[in-house]
Amino acid sequence: SCLKSDEPGLPPEVVRVLQVTGHNRVELIKALAQYIESEDTTARNALFFLIGNMERHYSVEYELIDSTGKALKFEPLAYSDYRRMLRAWDSLAALPGGMIFGPRRYTLDRDTITSGLLLNTVELAISGRKTPWAKNIPDSIFLRYLLPYRVANEDLEAWRPLLKNYFSKLSGDAEIDNTDQLADALNRQIDSLFFEDNRLIRNANIVLPSQIIQAGRGSPRDLAIFRVMALRSLGIPATLDYSPWISDSLNSIWFASYYNQNGHWKPLLPKKFDQQLLSDSRRIPKVYRRIFHTLDSSLFAIKETKKTTPPFLGHFHYLDVTQNYLPVRNVSYNGLCPDQYIYLSVWNGKNWKPVDWAKCKGNAAIFHNIGKDVNYEFTWLEEQGDYYQIRLLSGNSQTNGIR
């Protein structure tokens, strides 16, 4: 009946998702049936937004494997500190066959999400918008950055009621009357309750809020995602900003960013975060913002599904927000293009790591909004069966990977 309804009818993007969904379509229709003819247009439009943008969102589980596909065991917390863990990691990586995180399981949201999670998400997000610090949020910000039920590629979990209850004393504090005050209080509480454990950087799978609360610790990335979820649970629009690879370093950076009462985006940084790093255009080549909504100009949207692309660049939708943090420049490439896409890479760890992409036309390409002073090389991705190599455009192979 939802598909046949003319009042108010279903948006084309919602119909498309229903058409490509298999047995789990019944869960989507059960959720739609709650609001399809309701006078609650806010809730209906919120549900339309979630389902209409759901088509290619997914969870992923990684495992550590060697070049033959054999699973390897590595437990970061078995080592007493980060340096010992890193030495053990480097020793394992130096063995014949090397190692890499390969995907073991992909799970599409449309095939697994429940009507209960969708309806609960809509209800609590709208409830959060009624708070004094959130009542003036524009509809577009509400839909894109307060409503979504996921932040990255984590497994689905009903984190909103969990975190709303966990931080309930903050939301009821009479002395807090704006977004900045609440975000600051939340940040201080998270810093005091949870240990940022750098050993867990070598854990590719995202740890869920329930697991972080139980363990009392998390990696910098996982605690950044935790901050985003906690902000949303309290009615503050938020998302994840990140730099996939830092030049002349071993790491990436991840941090929560929130939309305040003055209509500005502000980073929410843990006390251990190097505050000066975000303005260092010698080390930060790009800053991206994870988004839930579909962006037709993203590599994720325009590439063929089977086309292999480097991590972080063609695997999900994101916005380029580099110029919000750094002085930037455009970088031009002129020369042979072995593939339709080429990549700008920085030296990270022991390899050149791609941080931006461009489409090659007539043996030329332009990379926009690059950290002004960062050192880089132009690279391309060569597919070799189930594996790929990132190659310098001068022809030297630098890194290996698995699809």
GROMACS .gro file of C-alpha atoms in nm:
model
  403
    1SER     CA    1   0.000   0.000   0.000
    2CYS     CA    2   0.296   0.233   0.063
    3LEU     CA    3   0.412   0.188  -0.295
    4LYS     CA    4   0.063   0.265  -0.427
    5SER     CA    5  -0.009   0.558  -0.197
    6ASP     CA    6  -0.064   0.894  -0.361
    7GLU     CA    7  -0.105   1.092  -0.040
    8PRO     CA    8   0.162   1.201   0.020
    9GLY     CA    9   0.342   0.938  -0.192
   10LEU     CA   10   0.701   0.820  -0.175
   11PRO     CA   11   0.999   1.016  -0.308
   12PRO     CA   12   1.175   0.851  -0.607
   13GLU     CA   13   1.491   0.786  -0.404
   14VAL     CA   14   1.290   0.596  -0.142
   15VAL     CA   15   1.117   0.388  -0.410
   16ARG     CA   16   1.457   0.308  -0.563
   17VAL     CA   17   1.592   0.175  -0.233
   18LEU     CA   18   1.281  -0.037  -0.182
   19GLN     CA   19   1.318  -0.181  -0.531
   20VAL     CA   20   1.680  -0.291  -0.479
   21THR     CA   21   1.625  -0.429  -0.128
   22GLY     CA   22   1.564  -0.803  -0.089
   23HIS     CA   23   1.391  -0.982   0.198
   24ASN     CA   24   1.454  -0.692   0.438
   25ARG     CA   25   1.220  -0.469   0.237
   26VAL     CA   26   0.947  -0.561   0.481
   27GLU     CA   27   1.136  -0.380   0.761
   28LEU     CA   28   1.160  -0.062   0.554
   29ILE     CA   29   0.792  -0.077   0.463
   30LYS     CA   30   0.693  -0.138   0.826
   31ALA     CA   31   0.874   0.183   0.921
   32LEU     CA   32   0.720   0.378   0.633
   33ALA     CA   33   0.373   0.257   0.724
   34GLN     CA   34   0.398   0.447   1.054
   35TYR     CA   35   0.422   0.785   0.880
   36ILE     CA   36   0.317   0.749   0.515
   37GLU     CA   37  -0.022   0.914   0.572
   38SER     CA   38   0.058   1.086   0.900
   39GLU     CA   39   0.022   1.459   0.953
   40ASP     CA   40   0.364   1.451   1.124
   41THR     CA   41   0.557   1.575   0.822
   42THR     CA   42   0.877   1.625   1.021
   43ALA     CA   43   0.898   1.259   1.116
   44ARG     CA   44   0.789   1.144   0.771
   45ASN     CA   45   1.048   1.355   0.593
   46ALA     CA   46   1.316   1.237   0.837
   47LEU     CA   47   1.234   0.874   0.760
   48PHE     CA   48   1.229   0.949   0.387
   49PHE     CA   49   1.575   1.104   0.421
   50LEU     CA   50   1.722   0.804   0.603
   51ILE     CA   51   1.583   0.545   0.363
   52GLY     CA   52   1.641   0.755   0.051
   53ASN     CA   53   2.012   0.788   0.131
   54MET     CA   54   2.056   0.432   0.262
   55GLU     CA   55   2.120   0.245  -0.062
   56ARG     CA   56   2.501   0.215  -0.047
   57HIS     CA   57   2.569   0.253   0.325
   58TYR     CA   58   2.729  -0.051   0.481
   59SER     CA   59   2.919  -0.203   0.772
   60VAL     CA   60   3.251  -0.376   0.715
   61GLU     CA   61   3.452  -0.623   0.923
   62TYR     CA   62   3.825  -0.657   0.858
   63GLU     CA   63   4.073  -0.933   0.932
   64LEU     CA   64   4.452  -0.931   0.926
   65ILE     CA   65   4.585  -1.149   0.643
   66ASP     CA   66   4.908  -1.214   0.455
   67SER     CA   67   4.951  -1.197   0.078
   68THR     CA   68   4.813  -1.551   0.039
   69GLY     CA   69   4.493  -1.463   0.223
   70LYS     CA   70   4.588  -1.655   0.537
   71ALA     CA   71   4.443  -1.502   0.854
   72LEU     CA   72   4.697  -1.370   1.106
   73LYS     CA   73   4.653  -1.316   1.479
   74PHE     CA   74   4.758  -0.990   1.641
   75GLU     CA   75   4.626  -0.862   1.974
   76PRO     CA   76   4.734  -0.498   2.036
   77LEU     CA   77   4.640  -0.506   2.404
   78ALA     CA   78   4.873  -0.800   2.465
   79TYR     CA   79   5.161  -0.547   2.471
   80SER     CA   80   5.223  -0.323   2.769
   81ASP     CA   81   5.257   0.000   2.573
   82TYR     CA   82   5.234   0.153   2.226
   83ARG     CA   83   5.606   0.124   2.144
   84ARG     CA   84   5.621  -0.248   2.225
   85MET     CA   85   5.305  -0.305   2.024
   86LEU     CA   86   5.450  -0.117   1.727
   87ARG     CA   87   5.776  -0.316   1.736
   88ALA     CA   88   5.580  -0.640   1.734
   89TRP     CA   89   5.365  -0.511   1.449
   90ASP     CA   90   5.671  -0.414   1.242
   91SER     CA   91   5.828  -0.756   1.304
   92LEU     CA   92   5.516  -0.930   1.180
   93ALA     CA   93   5.494  -0.701   0.877
   94ALA     CA   94   5.858  -0.784   0.786
   95LEU     CA   95   5.789  -1.158   0.756
   96PRO     CA   96   5.765  -1.312   0.406
   97GLY     CA   97   5.421  -1.240   0.266
   98GLY     CA   98   5.374  -0.926   0.472
   99MET     CA   99   5.028  -0.843   0.601
  100ILE     CA  100   4.733  -0.619   0.540
  101PHE     CA  101   4.378  -0.569   0.667
  102GLY     CA  102   4.141  -0.731   0.420
  103PRO     CA  103   3.761  -0.713   0.429
  104ARG     CA  104   3.599  -1.030   0.565
  105ARG     CA  105   3.238  -0.916   0.558
  106TYR     CA  106   3.033  -0.634   0.406
  107THR     CA  107   2.675  -0.580   0.526
  108LEU     CA  108   2.445  -0.335   0.349
  109ASP     CA  109   2.218  -0.131   0.577
  110ARG     CA  110   1.918  -0.184   0.355
  111ASP     CA  111   1.953  -0.561   0.401
  112THR     CA  112   1.991  -0.560   0.780
  113ILE     CA  113   1.841  -0.248   0.941
  114THR     CA  114   1.525  -0.296   1.144
  115SER     CA  115   1.210  -0.086   1.148
  116GLY     CA  116   1.261  -0.047   1.522
  117LEU     CA  117   1.602   0.115   1.479
  118LEU     CA  118   1.471   0.349   1.209
  119LEU     CA  119   1.168   0.461   1.407
  120ASN     CA  120   1.367   0.498   1.729
  121THR     CA  121   1.625   0.707   1.544
  122VAL     CA  122   1.361   0.942   1.403
  123GLU     CA  123   1.180   0.978   1.736
  124LEU     CA  124   1.490   1.052   1.945
  125ALA     CA  125   1.647   1.283   1.685
  126ILE     CA  126   1.332   1.495   1.670
  127SER     CA  127   1.314   1.492   2.050
  128GLY     CA  128   1.675   1.613   2.067
  129ARG     CA  129   1.591   1.901   1.836
  130LYS     CA  130   1.346   2.039   2.093
  131THR     CA  131   1.621   2.122   2.343
  132PRO     CA  132   1.704   2.493   2.399
  133TRP     CA  133   2.041   2.466   2.223
  134ALA     CA  134   1.903   2.276   1.922
  135LYS     CA  135   1.562   2.430   1.848
  136ASN     CA  136   1.694   2.671   1.582
  137ILE     CA  137   1.888   2.414   1.378
  138PRO     CA  138   1.810   2.448   1.003
  139ASP     CA  139   1.623   2.153   0.853
  140SER     CA  140   1.914   2.066   0.623
  141ILE     CA  141   2.157   2.048   0.916
  142PHE     CA  142   1.912   1.842   1.121
  143LEU     CA  143   1.867   1.588   0.843
  144ARG     CA  144   2.231   1.557   0.746
  145TYR     CA  145   2.413   1.577   1.078
  146LEU     CA  146   2.177   1.514   1.370
  147LEU     CA  147   1.942   1.248   1.232
  148PRO     CA  148   2.173   0.980   1.078
  149TYR     CA  149   2.202   0.651   1.264
  150ARG     CA  150   2.561   0.585   1.156
  151VAL     CA  151   2.886   0.784   1.151
  152ALA     CA  152   3.130   0.564   0.959
  153ASN     CA  153   3.124   0.193   0.863
  154GLU     CA  154   3.057   0.057   1.210
  155ASP     CA  155   2.810  -0.222   1.280
  156LEU     CA  156   2.459  -0.096   1.347
  157GLU     CA  157   2.375  -0.038   1.712
  158ALA     CA  158   2.100   0.149   1.895
  159TRP     CA  159   2.352   0.393   2.041
  160ARG     CA  160   2.121   0.694   2.065
  161PRO     CA  161   1.912   0.582   2.366
  162LEU     CA  162   2.222   0.433   2.529
  163LEU     CA  163   2.423   0.756   2.512
  164LYS     CA  164   2.128   0.986   2.580
  165ASN     CA  165   2.078   0.802   2.909
  166TYR     CA  166   2.453   0.777   2.982
  167PHE     CA  167   2.500   1.155   2.952
  168SER     CA  168   2.156   1.253   3.082
  169LYS     CA  169   2.294   1.468   3.367
  170LEU     CA  170   2.457   1.699   3.113
  171SER     CA  171   2.140   1.752   2.912
  172GLY     CA  172   1.954   1.837   3.234
  173ASP     CA  173   2.213   2.085   3.363
  174ALA     CA  174   2.033   2.418   3.412
  175GLU     CA  175   2.359   2.612   3.382
  176ILE     CA  176   2.412   2.494   3.022
  177ASP     CA  177   2.222   2.713   2.776
  178ASN     CA  178   2.411   2.683   2.446
  179THR     CA  179   2.574   2.423   2.222
  180ASP     CA  180   2.934   2.524   2.296
  181GLN     CA  181   2.886   2.486   2.671
  182LEU     CA  182   2.724   2.145   2.635
  183ALA     CA  183   2.987   2.021   2.388
  184ASP     CA  184   3.267   2.137   2.617
  185ALA     CA  185   3.112   1.969   2.921
  186LEU     CA  186   3.058   1.648   2.722
  187ASN     CA  187   3.417   1.653   2.597
  188ARG     CA  188   3.558   1.693   2.949
  189GLN     CA  189   3.342   1.408   3.076
  190ILE     CA  190   3.451   1.173   2.794
  191ASP     CA  191   3.816   1.261   2.860
  192SER     CA  192   3.772   1.179   3.228
  193LEU     CA  193   3.586   0.853   3.175
  194PHE     CA  194   3.764   0.690   2.881
  195PHE     CA  195   4.130   0.620   2.815
  196GLU     CA  196   4.261   0.699   2.467
  197ASP     CA  197   4.469   0.388   2.396
  198ASN     CA  198   4.704   0.426   2.100
  199ARG     CA  199   4.769   0.052   2.093
  200LEU     CA  200   4.422   0.013   1.946
  201ILE     CA  201   4.523   0.211   1.636
  202ARG     CA  202   4.617  -0.129   1.494
  203ASN     CA  203   4.258  -0.251   1.531
  204ALA     CA  204   4.086  -0.191   1.197
  205ASN     CA  205   3.734  -0.270   1.317
  206ILE     CA  206   3.537   0.014   1.472
  207VAL     CA  207   3.450  -0.041   1.838
  208LEU     CA  208   3.088   0.037   1.923
  209PRO     CA  209   2.977   0.273   2.207
  210SER     CA  210   2.848  -0.013   2.421
  211GLN     CA  211   3.190  -0.180   2.397
  212ILE     CA  212   3.378   0.144   2.475
  213ILE     CA  213   3.163   0.203   2.784
  214GLN     CA  214   3.227  -0.152   2.901
  215ALA     CA  215   3.605  -0.141   2.835
  216GLY     CA  216   3.663   0.220   2.942
  217ARG     CA  217   3.901   0.274   2.652
  218GLY     CA  218   3.919   0.317   2.276
  219SER     CA  219   4.144   0.418   1.989
  220PRO     CA  220   4.160   0.786   1.887
  221ARG     CA  221   3.939   0.705   1.588
  222ASP     CA  222   3.682   0.510   1.790
  223LEU     CA  223   3.661   0.779   2.059
  224ALA     CA  224   3.613   1.041   1.786
  225ILE     CA  225   3.319   0.841   1.650
  226PHE     CA  226   3.194   0.799   2.008
  227ARG     CA  227   3.202   1.179   2.051
  228VAL     CA  228   2.998   1.226   1.733
  229MET     CA  229   2.734   0.980   1.854
  230ALA     CA  230   2.727   1.134   2.202
  231LEU     CA  231   2.678   1.483   2.054
  232ARG     CA  232   2.392   1.364   1.834
  233SER     CA  233   2.229   1.182   2.125
  234LEU     CA  234   2.214   1.517   2.310
  235GLY     CA  235   2.064   1.704   2.015
  236ILE     CA  236   2.385   1.855   1.871
  237PRO     CA  237   2.450   1.811   1.497
  238ALA     CA  238   2.789   1.646   1.455
  239THR     CA  239   3.002   1.442   1.219
  240LEU     CA  240   3.349   1.297   1.177
  241ASP     CA  241   3.632   1.501   1.025
  242TYR     CA  242   3.956   1.326   0.937
  243SER     CA  243   4.280   1.333   0.744
  244PRO     CA  244   4.338   0.988   0.591
  245TRP     CA  245   4.717   1.009   0.609
  246ILE     CA  246   4.954   1.264   0.761
  247SER     CA  247   5.273   1.350   0.575
  248ASP     CA  248   5.597   1.229   0.740
  249SER     CA  249   5.408   1.037   1.005
  250LEU     CA  250   5.271   0.693   1.089
  251ASN     CA  251   4.916   0.800   1.153
  252SER     CA  252   4.587   0.938   1.035
  253ILE     CA  253   4.381   1.181   1.244
  254TRP     CA  254   4.012   1.160   1.335
  255PHE     CA  255   3.805   1.406   1.537
  256ALA     CA  256   3.446   1.503   1.600
  257SER     CA  257   3.313   1.828   1.459
  258TYR     CA  258   2.986   1.989   1.568
  259TYR     CA  259   2.750   2.265   1.453
  260ASN     CA  260   2.709   2.531   1.722
  261GLN     CA  261   2.440   2.786   1.809
  262ASN     CA  262   2.604   3.050   1.588
  263GLY     CA  263   2.591   2.834   1.277
  264HIS     CA  264   2.963   2.747   1.279
  265TRP     CA  265   3.137   2.411   1.266
  266LYS     CA  266   3.385   2.356   1.549
  267PRO     CA  267   3.619   2.064   1.619
  268LEU     CA  268   3.572   1.879   1.947
  269LEU     CA  269   3.924   1.770   2.033
  270PRO     CA  270   4.035   1.543   2.320
  271LYS     CA  271   4.287   1.684   2.567
  272LYS     CA  272   4.564   1.464   2.420
  273PHE     CA  273   4.513   1.607   2.070
  274ASP     CA  274   4.791   1.828   1.932
  275GLN     CA  275   4.597   2.151   1.885
  276GLN     CA  276   4.856   2.296   1.645
  277LEU     CA  277   4.844   1.997   1.413
  278LEU     CA  278   4.523   2.106   1.242
  279SER     CA  279   4.687   2.425   1.114
  280ASP     CA  280   5.012   2.257   1.000
  281SER     CA  281   4.996   2.265   0.620
  282ARG     CA  282   5.332   2.084   0.601
  283ARG     CA  283   5.186   1.767   0.757
  284ILE     CA  284   4.811   1.778   0.684
  285PRO     CA  285   4.741   1.733   0.312
  286LYS     CA  286   4.360   1.703   0.329
  287VAL     CA  287   4.073   1.715   0.579
  288TYR     CA  288   3.753   1.536   0.487
  289ARG     CA  289   3.410   1.525   0.649
  290ARG     CA  290   3.210   1.201   0.658
  291ILE     CA  291   2.852   1.252   0.542
  292PHE     CA  292   2.542   1.034   0.532
  293HIS     CA  293   2.372   1.205   0.241
  294THR     CA  294   2.453   1.118  -0.119
  295LEU     CA  295   2.701   1.345  -0.296
  296ASP     CA  296   2.681   1.294  -0.671
  297SER     CA  297   3.026   1.446  -0.733
  298SER     CA  298   3.210   1.209  -0.497
  299LEU     CA  299   3.433   0.931  -0.630
  300PHE     CA  300   3.212   0.685  -0.443
  301ALA     CA  301   2.913   0.803  -0.648
  302ILE     CA  302   3.070   0.835  -0.992
  303LYS     CA  303   3.303   0.536  -1.011
  304GLU     CA  304   3.193   0.192  -1.126
  305THR     CA  305   3.110  -0.027  -0.827
  306LYS     CA  306   3.377  -0.284  -0.920
  307LYS     CA  307   3.645  -0.021  -0.976
  308THR     CA  308   3.915  -0.057  -0.711
  309THR     CA  309   4.015   0.266  -0.537
  310PRO     CA  310   4.247   0.338  -0.241
  311PRO     CA  311   4.114   0.340   0.116
  312PHE     CA  312   3.920   0.650   0.230
  313LEU     CA  313   3.880   0.795  -0.122
  314GLY     CA  314   3.627   0.581  -0.307
  315HIS     CA  315   3.458   0.384  -0.032
  316PHE     CA  316   3.198   0.631   0.100
  317HIS     CA  317   3.065   0.986   0.066
  318TYR     CA  318   3.259   1.279   0.216
  319LEU     CA  319   3.304   1.654   0.182
  320ASP     CA  320   3.638   1.827   0.133
  321VAL     CA  321   3.672   2.075   0.423
  322THR     CA  322   4.049   2.126   0.405
  323GLN     CA  323   4.025   2.501   0.354
  324ASN     CA  324   3.825   2.531   0.679
  325TYR     CA  325   4.141   2.435   0.867
  326LEU     CA  326   4.446   2.507   0.650
  327PRO     CA  327   4.595   2.739   0.391
  328VAL     CA  328   4.558   2.547   0.065
  329ARG     CA  329   4.673   2.539  -0.295
  330ASN     CA  330   4.572   2.364  -0.616
  331VAL     CA  331   4.816   2.116  -0.770
  332SER     CA  332   4.828   2.045  -1.144
  333TYR     CA  333   4.951   1.731  -1.314
  334ASN     CA  334   5.059   1.711  -1.676
  335GLY     CA  335   5.189   1.382  -1.813
  336LEU     CA  336   5.097   1.025  -1.898
  337CYS     CA  337   4.782   0.895  -1.728
  338PRO     CA  338   4.788   0.512  -1.712
  339ASP     CA  339   4.434   0.509  -1.568
  340GLN     CA  340   4.129   0.736  -1.572
  341TYR     CA  341   4.195   0.827  -1.207
  342ILE     CA  342   4.525   0.935  -1.057
  343TYR     CA  343   4.607   1.011  -0.696
  344LEU     CA  344   4.809   1.260  -0.499
  345SER     CA  345   5.003   1.077  -0.227
  346VAL     CA  346   5.209   1.170   0.079
  347TRP     CA  347   5.485   0.977   0.253
  348ASN     CA  348   5.335   0.804   0.555
  349GLY     CA  349   5.517   0.537   0.751
  350LYS     CA  350   5.717   0.355   0.485
  351ASN     CA  351   5.495   0.410   0.183
  352TRP     CA  352   5.328   0.667  -0.039
  353LYS     CA  353   4.962   0.686   0.067
  354PRO     CA  354   4.691   0.841  -0.156
  355VAL     CA  355   4.509   1.137   0.000
  356ASP     CA  356   4.325   1.286  -0.299
  357TRP     CA  357   4.200   1.181  -0.641
  358ALA     CA  358   4.149   1.349  -0.976
  359LYS     CA  359   4.006   1.239  -1.308
  360CYS     CA  360   4.263   1.248  -1.585
  361LYS     CA  361   4.158   1.422  -1.906
  362GLY     CA  362   4.397   1.467  -2.196
  363ASN     CA  363   4.693   1.359  -1.979
  364ALA     CA  364   4.624   1.637  -1.730
  365ALA     CA  365   4.453   1.664  -1.392
  366ILE     CA  366   4.400   1.918  -1.112
  367PHE     CA  367   4.393   1.844  -0.739
  368HIS     CA  368   4.208   2.108  -0.539
  369ASN     CA  369   4.256   2.234  -0.181
  370ILE     CA  370   4.584   2.063  -0.094
  371GLY     CA  371   4.773   2.158   0.224
  372LYS     CA  372   4.990   2.449   0.109
  373ASP     CA  373   5.333   2.319   0.213
  374VAL     CA  374   5.298   1.941   0.211
  375ASN     CA  375   5.534   1.722   0.005
  376TYR     CA  376   5.361   1.488  -0.238
  377GLU     CA  377   5.395   1.253  -0.535
  378PHE     CA  378   5.155   1.167  -0.816
  379THR     CA  379   5.051   0.802  -0.818
  380TRP     CA  380   4.816   0.558  -0.984
  381LEU     CA  381   4.658   0.227  -0.888
  382GLU     CA  382   4.746  -0.086  -1.085
  383GLU     CA  383   4.510  -0.381  -1.038
  384GLN     CA  384   4.665  -0.728  -1.028
  385GLY     CA  385   4.398  -0.992  -0.975
  386ASP     CA  386   4.274  -0.969  -0.617
  387TYR     CA  387   4.553  -0.726  -0.531
  388TYR     CA  388   4.661  -0.380  -0.636
  389GLN     CA  389   4.976  -0.173  -0.625
  390ILE     CA  390   5.008   0.200  -0.573
  391ARG     CA  391   5.270   0.310  -0.824
  392LEU     CA  392   5.449   0.638  -0.865
  393LEU     CA  393   5.383   0.790  -1.204
  394SER     CA  394   5.760   0.766  -1.259
  395GLY     CA  395   5.702   0.390  -1.261
  396ASN     CA  396   5.833   0.271  -0.923
  397SER     CA  397   5.608   0.047  -0.714
  398GLN     CA  398   5.570   0.175  -0.357
  399THR     CA  399   5.284   0.000  -0.177
  400ASN     CA  400   5.072  -0.311  -0.201
  401GLY     CA  401   4.712  -0.362  -0.108
  402ILE     CA  402   4.417  -0.595  -0.135
  403ARG     CA  403   4.080  -0.501  -0.280
   0.00000   0.00000   0.00000
